[in-house]
Short mmCIF file of C-alpha atoms in Angstrom, two decimals:
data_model
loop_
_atom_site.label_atom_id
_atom_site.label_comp_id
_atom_site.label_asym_id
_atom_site.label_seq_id
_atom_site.Cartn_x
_atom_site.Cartn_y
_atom_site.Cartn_z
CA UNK Q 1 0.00 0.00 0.00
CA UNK Q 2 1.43 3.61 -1.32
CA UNK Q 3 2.26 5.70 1.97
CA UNK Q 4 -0.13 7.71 3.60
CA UNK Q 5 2.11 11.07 3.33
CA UNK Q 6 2.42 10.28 -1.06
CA UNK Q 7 -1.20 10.02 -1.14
CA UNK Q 8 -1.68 13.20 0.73
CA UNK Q 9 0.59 14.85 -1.49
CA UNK Q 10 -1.83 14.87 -4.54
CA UNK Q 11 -4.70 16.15 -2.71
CA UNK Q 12 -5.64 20.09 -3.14
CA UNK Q 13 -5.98 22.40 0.52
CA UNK Q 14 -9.50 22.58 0.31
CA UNK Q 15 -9.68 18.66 -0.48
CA UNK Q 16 -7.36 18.17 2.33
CA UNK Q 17 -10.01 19.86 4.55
CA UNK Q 18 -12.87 18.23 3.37
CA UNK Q 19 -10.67 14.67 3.38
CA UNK Q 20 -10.51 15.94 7.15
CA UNK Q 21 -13.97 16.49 7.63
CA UNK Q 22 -15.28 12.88 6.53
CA UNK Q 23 -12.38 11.16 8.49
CA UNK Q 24 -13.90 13.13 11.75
CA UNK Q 25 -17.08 11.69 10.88
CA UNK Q 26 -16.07 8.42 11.20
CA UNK Q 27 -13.79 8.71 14.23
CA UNK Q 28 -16.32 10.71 16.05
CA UNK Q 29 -18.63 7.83 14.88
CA UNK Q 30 -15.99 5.63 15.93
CA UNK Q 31 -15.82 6.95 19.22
CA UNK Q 32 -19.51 7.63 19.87
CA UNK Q 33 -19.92 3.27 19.66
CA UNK Q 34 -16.99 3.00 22.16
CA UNK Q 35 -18.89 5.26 24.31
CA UNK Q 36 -22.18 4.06 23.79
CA UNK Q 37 -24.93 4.18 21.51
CA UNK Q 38 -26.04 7.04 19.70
CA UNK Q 39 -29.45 8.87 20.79
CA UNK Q 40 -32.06 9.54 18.16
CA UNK Q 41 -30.67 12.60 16.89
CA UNK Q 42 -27.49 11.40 16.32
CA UNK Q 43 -13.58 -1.80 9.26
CA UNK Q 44 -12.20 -3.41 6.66
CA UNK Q 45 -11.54 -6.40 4.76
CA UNK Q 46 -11.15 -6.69 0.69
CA UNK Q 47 -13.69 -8.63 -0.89
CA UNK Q 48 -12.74 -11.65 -3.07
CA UNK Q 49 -13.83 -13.08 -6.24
CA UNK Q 50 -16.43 -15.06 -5.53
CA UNK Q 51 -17.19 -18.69 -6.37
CA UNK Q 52 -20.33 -20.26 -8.43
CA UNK Q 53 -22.28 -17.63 -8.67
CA UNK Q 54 -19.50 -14.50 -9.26
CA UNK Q 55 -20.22 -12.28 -6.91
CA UNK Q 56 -18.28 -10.15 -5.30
CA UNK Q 57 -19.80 -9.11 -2.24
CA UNK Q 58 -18.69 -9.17 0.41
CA UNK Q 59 -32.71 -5.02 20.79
CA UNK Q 60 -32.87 -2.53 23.41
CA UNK Q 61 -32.12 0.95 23.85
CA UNK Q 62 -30.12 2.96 26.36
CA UNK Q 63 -30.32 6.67 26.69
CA UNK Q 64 -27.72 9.61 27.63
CA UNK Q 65 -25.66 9.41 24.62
CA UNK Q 66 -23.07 11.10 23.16
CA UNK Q 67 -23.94 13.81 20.12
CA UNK Q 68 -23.70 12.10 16.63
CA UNK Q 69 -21.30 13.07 14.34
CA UNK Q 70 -21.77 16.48 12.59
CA UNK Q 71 -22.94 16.67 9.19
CA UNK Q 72 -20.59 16.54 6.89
CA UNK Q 73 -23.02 18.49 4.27
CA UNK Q 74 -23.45 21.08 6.49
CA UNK Q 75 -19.67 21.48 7.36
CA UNK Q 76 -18.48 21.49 3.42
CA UNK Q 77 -21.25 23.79 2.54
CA UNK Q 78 -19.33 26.84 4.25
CA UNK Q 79 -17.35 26.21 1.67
CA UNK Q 80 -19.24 28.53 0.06
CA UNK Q 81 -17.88 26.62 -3.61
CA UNK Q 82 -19.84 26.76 -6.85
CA UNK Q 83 -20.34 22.73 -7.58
CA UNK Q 84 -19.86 21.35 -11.23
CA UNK Q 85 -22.17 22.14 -13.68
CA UNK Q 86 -24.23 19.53 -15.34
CA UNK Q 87 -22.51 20.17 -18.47
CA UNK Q 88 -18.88 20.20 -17.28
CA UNK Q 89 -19.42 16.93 -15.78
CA UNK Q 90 -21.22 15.62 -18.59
CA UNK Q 91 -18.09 16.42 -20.58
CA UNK Q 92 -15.82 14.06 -18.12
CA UNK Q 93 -18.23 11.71 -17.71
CA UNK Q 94 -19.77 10.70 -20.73
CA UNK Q 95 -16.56 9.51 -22.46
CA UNK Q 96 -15.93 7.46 -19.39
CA UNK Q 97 -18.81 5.51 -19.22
CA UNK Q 98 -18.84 4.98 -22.97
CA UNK Q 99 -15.99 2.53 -22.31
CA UNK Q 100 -17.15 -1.03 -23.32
CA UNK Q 101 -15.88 -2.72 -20.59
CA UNK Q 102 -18.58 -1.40 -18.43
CA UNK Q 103 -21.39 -3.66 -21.04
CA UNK Q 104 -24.22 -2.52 -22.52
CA UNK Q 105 -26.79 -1.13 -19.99
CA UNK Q 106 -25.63 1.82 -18.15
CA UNK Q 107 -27.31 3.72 -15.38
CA UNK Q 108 -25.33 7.14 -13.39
CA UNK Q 109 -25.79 9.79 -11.30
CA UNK Q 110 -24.56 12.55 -9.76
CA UNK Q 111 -25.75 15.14 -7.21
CA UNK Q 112 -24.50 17.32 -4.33
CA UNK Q 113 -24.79 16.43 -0.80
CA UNK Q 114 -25.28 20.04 0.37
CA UNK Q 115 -27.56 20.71 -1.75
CA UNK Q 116 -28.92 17.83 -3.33
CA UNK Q 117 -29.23 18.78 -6.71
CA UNK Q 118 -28.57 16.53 -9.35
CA UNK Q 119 -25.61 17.11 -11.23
CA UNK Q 120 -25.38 14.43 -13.91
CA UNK Q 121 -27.70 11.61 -14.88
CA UNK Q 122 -27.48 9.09 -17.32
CA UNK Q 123 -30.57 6.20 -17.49
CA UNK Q 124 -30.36 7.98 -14.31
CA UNK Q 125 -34.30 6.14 -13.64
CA UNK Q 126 -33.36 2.98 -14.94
CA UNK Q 127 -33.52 0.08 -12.65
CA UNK Q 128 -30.89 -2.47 -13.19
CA UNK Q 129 -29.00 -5.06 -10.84
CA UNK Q 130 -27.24 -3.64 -8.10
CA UNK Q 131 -25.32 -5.96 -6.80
CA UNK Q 132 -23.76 -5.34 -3.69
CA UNK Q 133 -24.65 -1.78 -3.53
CA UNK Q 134 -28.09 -3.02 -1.88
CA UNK Q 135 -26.64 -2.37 1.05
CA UNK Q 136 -26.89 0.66 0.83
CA UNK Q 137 -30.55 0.52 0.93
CA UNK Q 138 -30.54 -1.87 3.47
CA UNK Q 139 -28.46 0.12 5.78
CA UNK Q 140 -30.54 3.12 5.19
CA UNK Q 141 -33.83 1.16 6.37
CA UNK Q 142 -32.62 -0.39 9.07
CA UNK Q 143 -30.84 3.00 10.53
CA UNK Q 144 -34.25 4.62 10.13
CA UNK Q 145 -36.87 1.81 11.19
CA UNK Q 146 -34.78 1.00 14.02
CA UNK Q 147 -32.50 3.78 15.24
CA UNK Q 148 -28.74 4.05 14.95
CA UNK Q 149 -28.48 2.73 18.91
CA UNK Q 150 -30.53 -0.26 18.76
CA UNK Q 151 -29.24 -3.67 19.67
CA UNK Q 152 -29.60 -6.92 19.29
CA UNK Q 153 -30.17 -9.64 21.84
CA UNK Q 154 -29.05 -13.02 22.35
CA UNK Q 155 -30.13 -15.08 26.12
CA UNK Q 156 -30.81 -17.74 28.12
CA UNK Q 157 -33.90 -19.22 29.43
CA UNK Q 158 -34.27 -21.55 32.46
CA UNK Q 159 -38.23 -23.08 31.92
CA UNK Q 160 -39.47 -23.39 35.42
CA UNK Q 161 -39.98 -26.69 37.12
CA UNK Q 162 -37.42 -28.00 34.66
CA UNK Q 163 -33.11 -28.81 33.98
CA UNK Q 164 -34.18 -27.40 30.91
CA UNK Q 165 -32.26 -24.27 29.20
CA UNK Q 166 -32.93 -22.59 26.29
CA UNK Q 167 -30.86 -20.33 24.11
CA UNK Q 168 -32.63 -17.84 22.51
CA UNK Q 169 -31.64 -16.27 19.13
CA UNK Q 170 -32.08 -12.23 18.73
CA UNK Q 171 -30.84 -11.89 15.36
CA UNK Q 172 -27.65 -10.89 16.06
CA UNK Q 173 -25.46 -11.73 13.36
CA UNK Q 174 -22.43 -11.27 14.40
CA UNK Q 175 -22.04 -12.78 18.00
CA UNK Q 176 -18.71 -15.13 17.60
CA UNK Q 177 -17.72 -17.81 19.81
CA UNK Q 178 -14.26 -16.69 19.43
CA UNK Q 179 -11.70 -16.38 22.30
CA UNK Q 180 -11.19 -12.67 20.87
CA UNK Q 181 -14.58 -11.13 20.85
CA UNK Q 182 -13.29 -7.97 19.33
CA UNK Q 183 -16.35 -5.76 20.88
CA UNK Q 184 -18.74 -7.79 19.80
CA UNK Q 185 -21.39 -10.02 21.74
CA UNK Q 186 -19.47 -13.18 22.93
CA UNK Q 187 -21.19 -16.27 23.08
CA UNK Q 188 -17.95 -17.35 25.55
CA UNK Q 189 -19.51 -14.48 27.87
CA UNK Q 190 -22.82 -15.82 27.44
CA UNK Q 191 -21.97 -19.44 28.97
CA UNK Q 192 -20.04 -18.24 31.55
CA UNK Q 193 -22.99 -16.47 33.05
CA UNK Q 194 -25.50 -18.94 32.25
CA UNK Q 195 -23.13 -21.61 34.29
CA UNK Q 196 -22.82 -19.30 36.76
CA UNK Q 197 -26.65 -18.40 36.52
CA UNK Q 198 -27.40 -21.99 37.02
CA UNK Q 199 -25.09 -22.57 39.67
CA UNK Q 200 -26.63 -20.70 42.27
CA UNK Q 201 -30.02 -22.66 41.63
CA UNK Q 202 -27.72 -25.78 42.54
CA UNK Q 203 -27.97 -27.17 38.45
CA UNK Q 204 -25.02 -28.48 36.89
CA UNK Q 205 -26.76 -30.87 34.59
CA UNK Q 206 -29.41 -29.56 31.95
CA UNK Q 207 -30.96 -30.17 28.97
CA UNK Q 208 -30.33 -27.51 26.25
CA UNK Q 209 -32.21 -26.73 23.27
CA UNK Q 210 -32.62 -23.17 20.86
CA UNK Q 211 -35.20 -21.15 19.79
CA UNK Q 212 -35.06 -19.56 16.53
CA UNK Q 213 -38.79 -18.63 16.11
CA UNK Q 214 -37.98 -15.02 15.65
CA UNK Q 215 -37.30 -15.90 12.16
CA UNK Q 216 -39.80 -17.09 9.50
CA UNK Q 217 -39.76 -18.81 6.26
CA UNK Q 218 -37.05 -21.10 4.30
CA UNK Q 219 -33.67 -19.71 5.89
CA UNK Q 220 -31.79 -20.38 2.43
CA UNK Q 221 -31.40 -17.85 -0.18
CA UNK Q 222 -32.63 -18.55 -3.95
CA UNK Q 223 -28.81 -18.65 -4.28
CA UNK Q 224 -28.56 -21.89 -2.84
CA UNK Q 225 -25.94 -23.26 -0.63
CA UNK Q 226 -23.16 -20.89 -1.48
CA UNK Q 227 -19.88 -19.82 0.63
CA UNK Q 228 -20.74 -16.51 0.43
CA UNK Q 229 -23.91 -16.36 2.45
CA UNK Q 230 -24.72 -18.88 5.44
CA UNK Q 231 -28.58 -20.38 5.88
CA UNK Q 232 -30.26 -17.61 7.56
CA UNK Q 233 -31.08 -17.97 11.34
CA UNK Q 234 -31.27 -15.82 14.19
CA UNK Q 235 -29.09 -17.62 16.33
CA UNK Q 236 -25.80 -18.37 14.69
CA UNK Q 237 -22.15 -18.24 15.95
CA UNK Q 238 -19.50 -16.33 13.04
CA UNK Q 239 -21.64 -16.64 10.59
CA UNK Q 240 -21.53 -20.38 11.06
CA UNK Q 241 -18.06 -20.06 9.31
CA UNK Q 242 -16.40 -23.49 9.96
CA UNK Q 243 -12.78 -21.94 9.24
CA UNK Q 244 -10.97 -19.34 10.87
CA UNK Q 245 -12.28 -16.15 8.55
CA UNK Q 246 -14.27 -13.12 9.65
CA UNK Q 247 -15.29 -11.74 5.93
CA UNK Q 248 -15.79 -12.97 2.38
CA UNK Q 249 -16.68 -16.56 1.44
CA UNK Q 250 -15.95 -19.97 3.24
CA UNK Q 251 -17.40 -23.13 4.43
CA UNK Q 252 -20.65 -22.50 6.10
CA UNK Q 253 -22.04 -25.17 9.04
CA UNK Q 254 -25.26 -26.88 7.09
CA UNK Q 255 -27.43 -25.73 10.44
CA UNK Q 256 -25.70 -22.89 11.74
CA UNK Q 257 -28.46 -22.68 14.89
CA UNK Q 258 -27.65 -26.62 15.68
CA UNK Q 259 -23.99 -25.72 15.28
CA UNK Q 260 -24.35 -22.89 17.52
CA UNK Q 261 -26.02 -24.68 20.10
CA UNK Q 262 -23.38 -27.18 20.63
CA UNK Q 263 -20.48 -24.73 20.45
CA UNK Q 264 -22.69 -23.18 23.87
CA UNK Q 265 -23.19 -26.72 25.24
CA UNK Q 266 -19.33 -27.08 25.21
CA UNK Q 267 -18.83 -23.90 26.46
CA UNK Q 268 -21.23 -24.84 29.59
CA UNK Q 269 -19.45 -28.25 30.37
CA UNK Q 270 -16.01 -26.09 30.27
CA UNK Q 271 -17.87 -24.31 33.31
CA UNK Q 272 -18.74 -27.22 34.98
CA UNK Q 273 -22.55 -27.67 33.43
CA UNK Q 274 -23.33 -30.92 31.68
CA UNK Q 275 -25.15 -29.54 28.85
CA UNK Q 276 -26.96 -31.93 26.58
CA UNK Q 277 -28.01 -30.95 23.36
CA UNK Q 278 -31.88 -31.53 22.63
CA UNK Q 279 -32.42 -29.59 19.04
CA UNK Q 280 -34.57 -26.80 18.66
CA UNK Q 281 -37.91 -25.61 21.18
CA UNK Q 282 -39.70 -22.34 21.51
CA UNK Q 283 -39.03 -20.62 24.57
CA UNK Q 284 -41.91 -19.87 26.73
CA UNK Q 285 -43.43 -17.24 28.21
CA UNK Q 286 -42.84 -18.33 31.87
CA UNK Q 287 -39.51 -19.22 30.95
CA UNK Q 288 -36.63 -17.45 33.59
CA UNK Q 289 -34.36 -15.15 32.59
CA UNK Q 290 -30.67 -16.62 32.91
CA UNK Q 291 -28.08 -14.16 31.00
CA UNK Q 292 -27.76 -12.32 27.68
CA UNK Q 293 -25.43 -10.67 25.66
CA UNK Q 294 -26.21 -7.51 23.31
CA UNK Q 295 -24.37 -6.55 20.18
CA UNK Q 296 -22.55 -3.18 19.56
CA UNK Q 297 -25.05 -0.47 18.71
CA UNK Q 298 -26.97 -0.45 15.00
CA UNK Q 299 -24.30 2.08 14.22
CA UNK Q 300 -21.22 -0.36 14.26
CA UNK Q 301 -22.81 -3.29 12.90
CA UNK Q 302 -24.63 -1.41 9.55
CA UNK Q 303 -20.73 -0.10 9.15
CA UNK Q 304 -19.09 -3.42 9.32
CA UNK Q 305 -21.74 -4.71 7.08
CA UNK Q 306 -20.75 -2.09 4.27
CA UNK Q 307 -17.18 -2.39 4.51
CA UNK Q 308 -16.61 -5.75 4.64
CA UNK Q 309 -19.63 -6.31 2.05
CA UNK Q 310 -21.23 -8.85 4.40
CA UNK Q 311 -24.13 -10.89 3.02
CA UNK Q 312 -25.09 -12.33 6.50
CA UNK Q 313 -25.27 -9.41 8.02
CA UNK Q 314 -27.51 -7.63 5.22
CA UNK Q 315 -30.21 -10.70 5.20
CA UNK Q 316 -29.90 -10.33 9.23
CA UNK Q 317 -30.71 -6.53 8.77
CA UNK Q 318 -33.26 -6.38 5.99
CA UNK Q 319 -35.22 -8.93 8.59
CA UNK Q 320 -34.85 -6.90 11.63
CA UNK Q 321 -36.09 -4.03 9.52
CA UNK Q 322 -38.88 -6.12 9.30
CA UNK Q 323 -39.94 -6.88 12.51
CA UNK Q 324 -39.40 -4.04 13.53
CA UNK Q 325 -41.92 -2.65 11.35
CA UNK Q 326 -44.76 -5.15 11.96
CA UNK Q 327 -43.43 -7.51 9.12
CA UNK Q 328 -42.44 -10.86 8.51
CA UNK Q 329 -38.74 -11.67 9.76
CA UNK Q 330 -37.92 -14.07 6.12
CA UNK Q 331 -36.64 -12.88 3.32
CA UNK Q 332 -39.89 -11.44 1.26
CA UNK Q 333 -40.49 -9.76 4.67
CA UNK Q 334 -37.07 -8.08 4.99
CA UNK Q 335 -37.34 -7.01 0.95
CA UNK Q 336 -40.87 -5.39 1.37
CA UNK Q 337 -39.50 -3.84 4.75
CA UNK Q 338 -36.73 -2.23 3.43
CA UNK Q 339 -38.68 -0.53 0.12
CA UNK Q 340 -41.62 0.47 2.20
CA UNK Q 341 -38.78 1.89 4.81
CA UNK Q 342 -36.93 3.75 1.77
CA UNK Q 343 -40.29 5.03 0.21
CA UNK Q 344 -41.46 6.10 3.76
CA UNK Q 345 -38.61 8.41 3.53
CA UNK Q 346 -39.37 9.85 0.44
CA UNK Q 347 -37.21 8.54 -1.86
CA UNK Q 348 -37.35 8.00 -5.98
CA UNK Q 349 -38.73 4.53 -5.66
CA UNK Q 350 -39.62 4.15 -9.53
CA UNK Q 351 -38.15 0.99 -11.27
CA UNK Q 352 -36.77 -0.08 -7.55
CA UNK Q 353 -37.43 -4.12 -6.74
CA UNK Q 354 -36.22 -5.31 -3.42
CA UNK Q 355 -35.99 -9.30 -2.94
CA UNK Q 356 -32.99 -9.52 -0.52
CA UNK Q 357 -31.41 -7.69 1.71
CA UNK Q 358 -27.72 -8.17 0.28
CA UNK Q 359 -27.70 -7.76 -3.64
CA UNK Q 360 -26.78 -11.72 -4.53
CA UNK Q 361 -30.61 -11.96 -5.62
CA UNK Q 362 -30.35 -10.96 -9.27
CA UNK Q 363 -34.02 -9.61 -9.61
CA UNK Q 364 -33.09 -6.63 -7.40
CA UNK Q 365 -33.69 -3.71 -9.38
CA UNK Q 366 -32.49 -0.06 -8.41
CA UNK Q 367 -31.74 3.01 -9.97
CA UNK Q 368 -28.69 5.71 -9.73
CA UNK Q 369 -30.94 8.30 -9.04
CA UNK Q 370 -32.49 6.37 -6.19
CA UNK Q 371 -28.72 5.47 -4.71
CA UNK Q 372 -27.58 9.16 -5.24
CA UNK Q 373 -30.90 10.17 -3.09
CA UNK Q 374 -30.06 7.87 -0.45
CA UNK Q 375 -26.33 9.02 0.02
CA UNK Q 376 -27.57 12.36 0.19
CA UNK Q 377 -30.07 11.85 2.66
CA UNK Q 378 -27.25 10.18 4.69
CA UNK Q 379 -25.20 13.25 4.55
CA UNK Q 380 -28.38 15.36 5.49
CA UNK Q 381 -27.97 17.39 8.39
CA UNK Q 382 -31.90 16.42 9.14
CA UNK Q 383 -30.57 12.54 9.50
CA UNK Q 384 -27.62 12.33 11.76
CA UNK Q 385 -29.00 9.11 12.60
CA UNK Q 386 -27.82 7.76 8.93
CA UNK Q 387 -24.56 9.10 9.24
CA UNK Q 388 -22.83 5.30 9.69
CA UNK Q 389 -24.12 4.48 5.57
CA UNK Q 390 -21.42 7.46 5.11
CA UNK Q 391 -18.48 6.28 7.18
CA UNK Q 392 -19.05 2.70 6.49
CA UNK Q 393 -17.94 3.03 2.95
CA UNK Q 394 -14.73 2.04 2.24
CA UNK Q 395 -11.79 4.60 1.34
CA UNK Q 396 -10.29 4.34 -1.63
CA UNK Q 397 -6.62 3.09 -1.30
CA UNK Q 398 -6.94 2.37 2.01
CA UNK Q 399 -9.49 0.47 3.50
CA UNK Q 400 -12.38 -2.53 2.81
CA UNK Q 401 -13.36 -3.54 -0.60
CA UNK Q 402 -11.30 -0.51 -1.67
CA UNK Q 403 -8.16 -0.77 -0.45
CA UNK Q 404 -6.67 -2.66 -3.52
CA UNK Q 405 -7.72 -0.50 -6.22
CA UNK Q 406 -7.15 3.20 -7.21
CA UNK Q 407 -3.73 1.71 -8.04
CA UNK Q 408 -2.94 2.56 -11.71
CA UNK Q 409 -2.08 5.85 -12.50
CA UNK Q 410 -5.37 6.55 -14.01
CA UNK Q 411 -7.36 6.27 -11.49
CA UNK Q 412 -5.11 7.62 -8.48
CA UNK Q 413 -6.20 11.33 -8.03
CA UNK Q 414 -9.67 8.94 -6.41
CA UNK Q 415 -7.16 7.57 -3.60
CA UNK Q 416 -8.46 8.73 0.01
CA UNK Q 417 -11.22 10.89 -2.19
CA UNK Q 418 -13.84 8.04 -3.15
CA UNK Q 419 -15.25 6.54 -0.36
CA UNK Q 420 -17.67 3.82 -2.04
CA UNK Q 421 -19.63 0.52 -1.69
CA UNK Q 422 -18.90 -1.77 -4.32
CA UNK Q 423 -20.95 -4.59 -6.01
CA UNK Q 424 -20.27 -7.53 -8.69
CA UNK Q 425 -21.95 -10.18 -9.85
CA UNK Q 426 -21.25 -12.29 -13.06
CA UNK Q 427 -22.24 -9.58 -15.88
CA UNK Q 428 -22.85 -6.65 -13.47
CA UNK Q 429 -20.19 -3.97 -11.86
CA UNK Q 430 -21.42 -1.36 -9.92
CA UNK Q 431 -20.07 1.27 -7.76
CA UNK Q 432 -22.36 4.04 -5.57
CA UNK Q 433 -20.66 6.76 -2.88
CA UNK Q 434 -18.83 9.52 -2.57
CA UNK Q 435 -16.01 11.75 -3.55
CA UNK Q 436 -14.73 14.99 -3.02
CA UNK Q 437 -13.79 17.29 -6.02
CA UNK Q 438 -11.25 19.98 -5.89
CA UNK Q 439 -13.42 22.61 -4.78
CA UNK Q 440 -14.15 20.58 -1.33
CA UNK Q 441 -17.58 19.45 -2.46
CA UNK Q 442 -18.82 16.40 -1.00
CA UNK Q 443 -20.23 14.35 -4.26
CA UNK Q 444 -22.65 11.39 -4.17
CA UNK Q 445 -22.65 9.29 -7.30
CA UNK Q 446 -24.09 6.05 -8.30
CA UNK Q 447 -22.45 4.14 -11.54
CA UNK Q 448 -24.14 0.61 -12.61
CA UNK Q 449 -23.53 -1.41 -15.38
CA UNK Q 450 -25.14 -4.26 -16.86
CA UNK Q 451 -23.91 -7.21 -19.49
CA UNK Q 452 -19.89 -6.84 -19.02
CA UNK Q 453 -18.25 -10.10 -18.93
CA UNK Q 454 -14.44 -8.47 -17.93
CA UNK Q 455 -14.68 -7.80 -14.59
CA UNK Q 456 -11.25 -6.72 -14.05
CA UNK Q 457 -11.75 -3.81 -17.13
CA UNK Q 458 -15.20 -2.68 -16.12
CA UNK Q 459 -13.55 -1.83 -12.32
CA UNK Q 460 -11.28 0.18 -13.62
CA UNK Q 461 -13.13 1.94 -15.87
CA UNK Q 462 -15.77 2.54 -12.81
CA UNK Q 463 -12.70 3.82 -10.61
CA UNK Q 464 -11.27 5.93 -13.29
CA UNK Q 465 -14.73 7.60 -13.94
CA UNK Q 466 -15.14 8.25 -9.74
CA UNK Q 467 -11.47 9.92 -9.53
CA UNK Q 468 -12.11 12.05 -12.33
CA UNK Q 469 -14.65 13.58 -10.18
CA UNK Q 470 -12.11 14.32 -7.57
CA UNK Q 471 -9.41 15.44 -10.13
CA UNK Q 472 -12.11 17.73 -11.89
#
């Protein structure tokens, strides 16, 4: 990776500040989920090619929290910059996306976050696959329908009368059984005060068994059994990932709940509680509580999600979104959820279809102007809340699915300027997020492409097209 004093070098004074702006926004961000969750007002792994299919993807509340991270619209707008014309930057642009690489059905946009006028369109209302940049939408939902400090729950159950325990799935998708929980829930944490828990009601032998009724509907995706997305539960243990990864595709456990639930028996007996497993049971209502664990706020997961392109955290999301809406937690429920939740906001929803959370479902239809809308509403100062779509994106050069690109010399003047969620499948390259131009504006811009079958090419020519923005 090129040093971090070279890169600087390129970048203009007023990018520099703006560069500085964003990069508060996410440490503030950062700090706000050490800290705590955000109140109502409110990273990174490369993604791989992907196997079969070719993609390349990737409860509770507490209050007295810190202030969210300020705008970064209403920071670069004192500025006081004229932005791009339409004209100018159909000048740069068009030439750029004429490249056939990029295949034969185009869709872009661009508009400014300040503002949120609309710069540049081309197909601009056309839906075609997204890909990966679904996530976008997804994050945006889930950020409003839920709130940016939400959490999600995973616990124990003692049924009374009974040596019988149950482990309760919340949903939370990234609880890991891990020795190093990194921040997140710890299903190590969770035995040890279940044990302890059942201890002082003189148990050390139990029956255990898991609930995942929170869930409904066929927990595999049309995509099949596929490395990059695990069967979709609301109790699994990383991602039911049976080697030693934390992002992109590898083995999955065939149940990941029943794998779970004996990774937390074993746990128990390394307490001193014979645990024997007993499959799956619904919890019920007079059930005792025993212990629980709680992910990071909304905030941290929805950026993880986006940076590492995680498909099991996206299908986890989209059905949260859903319940906590009223809907169905499978995955019809979580698509519906999250285009009512993006129309609710007020959003170009016109040639949109939603039928996963993550992008790998081909029939998911959006549109640039709809992604441009939604990165501007992120950088609204009315939604501090959806801040975390905005620092979640990876940086150019430097970090997630970006930070082995923006290499050639072509595309360079993007490096530490783009910050942007990408998307691939077989045929489709996409790229939606945003840049800073020379005159410190904050840029949101959505680029999708249809019918390329050089994958490699139609990258580049999407990261040369995003740091001519910056350059321009």
């Amino acid at each position: 990776m090129r040093s971090l004093r070279a890169r600087s070098a390129r970048l203009t004074t007023v990018q520099f500040v703006a560069v500085a702006v964003v990069v508060g926004m996410a440490l503030a961000a950062g700090a706000v989920t050490a800290a705590g969750p955000w109140s109502a007002g409110g990273q990174r792994v490369a993604e791989r090619e992907r196997a079969g299919a070719g993609t390349d993807h990737g409860s509770g509340s507490r209050a007295g929290a810190p202030r969210p991270a300020p705008s970064a619209a209403a920071v670069l707008a004192g500025l006081d910059r004229t932005p791009p014309t339409g004209k100018s930057l159909a000048d740069i642009l068009d030439p750029l996306l004429s490249d056939p690489s990029l295949g034969d059905h185009r869709g872009a946009a661009v508009v400014d976050v300040a503002t949120g006028r609309r710069l540049y369109a081309k197909d601009a209302d056309a839906g075609l696959t997204p890909a990966s940049t679904t996530k976008i939408a997804t994050a945006v939902a889930a950020l409003s329908a839920l709130g940016p400090d939400h959490r999600l729950t995973t616990r124990t159950v003692l049924e009374p009368g009974t040596k019988k325990v149950v482990l309760v799935g919340g949903g939370d998708p990234t609880l890991t059984a891990r020795k190093k929980a990194d921040g997140w829930a710890s299903l190590r944490t969770l035995a040890d005060t279940t044990a302890a828990a059942l201890k002082k009601r003189h148990l050390t032998s139990v029956t255990l068994t898991y609930d995942i009724s929170l869930y409904a509907g066929t927990s595999r995706h049309p995509l099949g059994v596929n490395e990059n997305l695990a069967a979709v539960t609301p109790l699994t243990a990383d991602e039911g990932r049976l080697d030693d990864s934390t992002s992109g595709p590898a083995p999955r456990a065939a149940d990941p709940a029943d794998a779970a639930a004996h990774r937390f028996a074993a746990l128990l007996e390394g307490h001193g509680v014979k645990a024997t497993p007993d499959g799956s049971a619904e919890a019920t209502d007079r059930a005792e509580a025993l212990a629980s664990v709680q992910s990071p706020p909304l905030t941290a997961v929805v950026e993880r999600m986006l940076t590492h392109s995680d498909n099991d955290i996206a299908e986890a999301l989209a059905r949260q979104t859903a319940l906590g809406t009223g809907g169905r937690g499978s995955f019809a429920g979580g698509a519906a959820a999250v285009g009512a939740q993006v129309k609710k906001l007020g959003l170009p929803v016109g040639g949109a279809e939603f039928h996963d959370g993550s992008g790998l479902d081909r029939r998911d239809k959006l549109t640039a102007r709809l992604l441009t809308s939604l990165l501007a509403l992120a950088g609204s100062k009315d939604h501090p809340e959806l801040r975390p779509v905005l620092t979640g994106l990876p940086v150019a050069g430097f970090t997630g699915t970006l930070s082995d690109r923006y290499e050639s010399t072509d595309s360079r003047a993007g490096t530490g300027l783009v910050r942007a969620k990408t998307g691939s499948l077989t045929g489709v390259n996409t790229l939606a997020g945003t840049v800073v131009d020379t005159d410190g504006h904050l840029l949101a811009f959505a680029l999708l492409t249809e019918n390329s079958m050089n994958q490699p090419e139609a990258r580049a020519a999407l990261d040369r097209a995003a740091a001519r923005l910056a350059s321009q």
